[in-house]
XYZ file of C-alpha atoms in Angstrom:
271
model
C 10.791 12.086 -26.497
C 11.994 10.144 -29.439
C 15.622 10.479 -30.323
C 15.850 14.271 -30.664
C 17.448 16.998 -28.654
C 15.860 17.534 -25.302
C 16.172 20.453 -22.976
C 18.153 20.165 -19.788
C 17.099 21.505 -16.405
C 20.694 22.268 -15.463
C 23.366 24.515 -16.920
C 24.087 28.239 -17.331
C 21.453 28.733 -20.049
C 18.653 27.396 -17.851
C 16.500 29.532 -15.596
C 13.871 28.147 -13.246
C 11.817 30.878 -11.587
C 9.203 30.381 -8.913
C 6.692 32.231 -6.790
C 4.540 31.167 -3.848
C 1.598 32.520 -1.880
C -0.636 31.240 0.903
C -3.626 32.715 2.717
C -5.802 31.523 5.595
C -8.941 32.511 3.653
C -12.053 34.186 5.025
C -13.540 31.364 7.104
C -10.825 29.307 8.833
C -9.080 30.652 11.928
C -5.683 29.163 11.091
C -3.793 27.890 8.074
C -3.250 24.119 7.863
C -1.523 24.341 4.465
C 2.254 24.203 4.054
C 4.275 24.852 0.936
C 7.839 24.587 -0.295
C 9.527 26.378 -3.195
C 13.231 25.900 -2.638
C 16.079 24.581 -4.740
C 14.412 22.330 -7.277
C 11.651 20.991 -5.022
C 8.136 22.453 -5.149
C 5.354 21.129 -2.920
C 1.883 22.102 -1.713
C 0.428 20.151 1.234
C -3.093 20.612 2.616
C -3.238 19.345 6.198
C -6.274 17.996 7.994
C -6.956 16.991 11.547
C -8.184 20.161 13.199
C -6.635 22.244 15.967
C -2.880 22.340 15.346
C -2.608 18.837 13.898
C -3.277 19.635 10.243
C -0.377 22.023 9.970
C 1.852 19.530 11.785
C 1.115 16.894 9.136
C 1.557 19.257 6.189
C 4.717 20.648 7.793
C 6.208 17.167 8.112
C 5.423 16.596 4.418
C 7.207 19.671 3.074
C 10.133 19.276 5.465
C 10.658 15.635 4.487
C 10.302 16.197 0.741
C 12.688 19.147 1.001
C 15.402 16.607 1.792
C 15.510 15.908 -1.959
C 17.457 19.161 -2.341
C 20.402 17.629 -0.482
C 20.798 14.836 -3.043
C 22.965 15.136 -6.151
C 20.997 12.662 -8.222
C 17.324 11.919 -7.660
C 15.427 9.096 -9.333
C 11.683 8.540 -9.497
C 12.008 5.714 -6.992
C 13.652 8.096 -4.504
C 10.634 10.408 -4.615
C 8.213 7.532 -4.007
C 10.399 6.224 -1.177
C 10.476 9.639 0.484
C 6.691 9.873 0.258
C 6.554 6.574 2.155
C 8.958 8.044 4.725
C 6.695 11.092 5.030
C 3.702 8.865 5.730
C 5.648 6.976 8.407
C 6.823 10.207 10.078
C 3.265 11.542 10.261
C 2.052 8.296 11.861
C 5.002 8.334 14.272
C 4.319 11.923 15.351
C 0.621 11.136 15.898
C 1.518 8.066 17.968
C 3.759 10.168 20.224
C 1.264 13.045 20.521
C -2.314 11.869 21.180
C -3.759 15.265 20.259
C -2.514 14.620 16.701
C -4.423 11.347 16.310
C -5.989 11.090 12.868
C -4.025 13.940 11.325
C -3.082 13.706 7.659
C -2.233 15.745 4.599
C -2.514 15.840 0.856
C 0.628 16.495 -1.145
C 1.159 17.640 -4.716
C 4.639 18.332 -5.966
C 7.117 18.884 -8.757
C 10.840 18.182 -8.821
C 13.647 17.109 -11.140
C 14.718 13.482 -11.564
C 17.296 11.641 -13.608
C 15.547 9.280 -16.042
C 17.720 7.446 -18.536
C 20.613 9.804 -17.891
C 18.626 12.964 -18.694
C 16.766 15.530 -16.612
C 13.021 14.997 -16.402
C 10.244 16.555 -14.405
C 8.369 14.369 -11.970
C 4.916 15.372 -10.762
C 3.577 13.483 -7.751
C 0.256 13.529 -5.996
C -1.648 12.103 -3.034
C -5.089 13.601 -2.391
C -6.869 16.498 -4.105
C -4.202 19.177 -4.263
C -3.323 19.732 -7.907
C -0.567 20.380 -10.430
C -1.410 22.160 -13.686
C 0.941 22.495 -16.676
C 0.842 25.413 -19.112
C 2.666 25.130 -22.462
C 2.018 26.618 -25.884
C -0.877 28.665 -24.526
C -2.644 25.458 -23.474
C -3.193 24.323 -19.900
C -3.872 20.832 -18.593
C -4.331 19.322 -15.161
C -1.506 16.806 -14.761
C -2.711 15.269 -11.512
C -5.936 13.399 -10.900
C -7.877 14.160 -7.718
C -8.112 11.322 -5.219
C -11.604 12.262 -4.087
C -15.114 10.880 -3.777
C -16.500 13.301 -6.372
C -13.726 12.511 -8.880
C -14.642 8.832 -8.640
C -18.310 9.736 -9.102
C -17.506 11.818 -12.185
C -15.356 9.014 -13.612
C -18.226 6.568 -13.024
C -20.654 8.874 -14.848
C -22.794 9.428 -11.738
C -22.390 13.214 -11.688
C -21.011 15.866 -14.053
C -17.815 17.846 -13.462
C -19.985 20.915 -12.846
C -22.059 19.102 -10.225
C -18.851 17.953 -8.528
C -17.913 21.568 -7.781
C -20.862 21.962 -5.398
C -21.423 18.372 -4.312
C -21.664 17.847 -0.508
C -18.919 15.183 -0.693
C -16.479 17.398 -2.604
C -14.108 17.670 0.366
C -13.894 13.903 0.998
C -10.567 12.558 -0.234
C -9.799 8.903 -0.883
C -6.027 9.041 -0.371
C -3.888 11.030 2.053
C -0.578 10.798 3.868
C -0.951 9.720 7.478
C -2.733 6.421 6.856
C -1.829 2.818 7.579
C -1.255 1.201 5.184
C 0.225 4.171 3.383
C -1.281 5.382 0.101
C 0.167 4.756 -3.328
C 1.145 8.112 -4.849
C 0.504 8.916 -8.485
C 3.592 10.003 -10.419
C 4.137 11.358 -13.918
C 7.624 11.603 -15.467
C 8.184 13.686 -18.599
C 10.886 15.725 -20.377
C 11.147 19.486 -19.870
C 10.172 22.039 -22.508
C 11.378 25.662 -22.389
C 8.509 28.071 -21.833
C 6.408 25.712 -19.747
C 4.964 26.737 -16.421
C 3.356 24.846 -13.586
C 0.781 25.786 -10.941
C 0.646 23.706 -7.753
C -2.322 24.446 -5.507
C -4.430 23.251 -2.619
C -8.158 22.770 -3.182
C -8.704 26.128 -1.502
C -7.775 27.578 -4.893
C -9.356 25.044 -7.274
C -12.679 25.017 -5.371
C -12.983 28.809 -5.645
C -11.828 29.630 -9.174
C -12.058 27.571 -12.348
C -9.264 26.342 -14.586
C -9.842 29.135 -17.091
C -9.161 31.778 -14.427
C -5.891 30.016 -13.586
C -4.888 30.023 -17.259
C -5.766 33.709 -17.675
C -3.487 34.585 -14.743
C -0.641 32.669 -16.421
C -1.271 34.521 -19.693
C -1.461 37.910 -17.996
C 1.648 37.742 -15.793
C 5.188 36.660 -16.658
C 6.580 36.743 -13.110
C 5.630 33.550 -11.213
C 5.276 35.553 -7.989
C 2.744 37.853 -9.660
C 0.787 34.801 -10.832
C 0.791 33.255 -7.344
C -0.314 36.523 -5.714
C -3.073 37.098 -8.288
C -4.450 33.570 -7.913
C -4.404 33.716 -4.122
C -6.182 37.087 -4.184
C -8.800 35.800 -6.643
C -9.606 32.795 -4.440
C -10.038 35.016 -1.374
C -12.292 37.377 -3.344
C -14.349 34.422 -4.614
C -15.185 33.398 -1.037
C -12.016 32.075 0.588
C -13.846 29.211 2.268
C -10.634 27.250 2.823
C -6.919 27.860 3.195
C -5.366 28.765 -0.154
C -1.831 27.838 -1.231
C -0.199 28.300 -4.633
C 3.286 27.633 -6.031
C 4.093 28.717 -9.599
C 7.177 27.430 -11.457
C 8.487 28.740 -14.799
C 11.157 26.980 -16.865
C 13.087 29.138 -19.331
C 16.037 28.064 -21.444
C 18.162 29.651 -24.156
C 18.613 26.195 -25.649
C 16.855 25.408 -28.886
C 14.092 22.972 -28.061
C 14.041 21.392 -31.482
C 11.974 18.311 -30.720
C 8.349 18.987 -29.943
C 7.282 15.352 -29.985
C 5.838 13.603 -26.969
C 4.999 16.639 -24.884
C 2.240 15.059 -22.839
C 3.074 13.838 -19.328
C 2.791 10.082 -19.014
C 1.399 8.393 -15.964
C 4.129 6.133 -14.594
C 3.512 3.073 -12.473
C 6.347 2.424 -10.069
C 6.775 -0.578 -7.772
C 5.143 -0.050 -4.381
């Protein structure tokens, strides 16, 4: 934002509400997703590896990233560093437990960082779990899927509609649990009162479209009601995968007088 007042994410006039829901779906026999909505750290992780290994990997991810809550001041670099730590811990666990060989997880998250002495949101992503942002009755997908079909859409080989049913739609190009570790995508941007975020695994985004997500945000004020409604809708639509949703709402009594520069900016950080 350029020079004007900008909302803070701390203080007595600030309220951050959240809700979370997860469901095994109609097809899988166990849930490999893990989620976190605690303090000011919000994460959805979609584990892979079969048997019990997927939930081990996603569990390591949310547990490690939850360590951000114990820090007084978090910078963007700290988030990226902790994602590297997460990757190393997943590899270490797999090395010690042969049945976990090959396990991995996506991760999509939202937390608060100090950028230039002011509170900012940071959105981070590895894989095809997503973060959406809803502000001014408009919704956008902040994250970009790290997937085969996303690359095919970007290359003009298939349409976005074809990607939804493409046989390679579940093949991701980045995940935690790889050596060398993946580079996460991060976006850092100032907060705006009234904005809301939806974090979800692809068990939601593969079952219902973006418009249905936006309608749920318009219909319900309580983030828990939004999370429950979205989870239910994905199950009703087929529930072919585990479904996890975290919804975050930022409210402030402060006057948000500067509406400039509201779009999240992709930030390249040193690897």
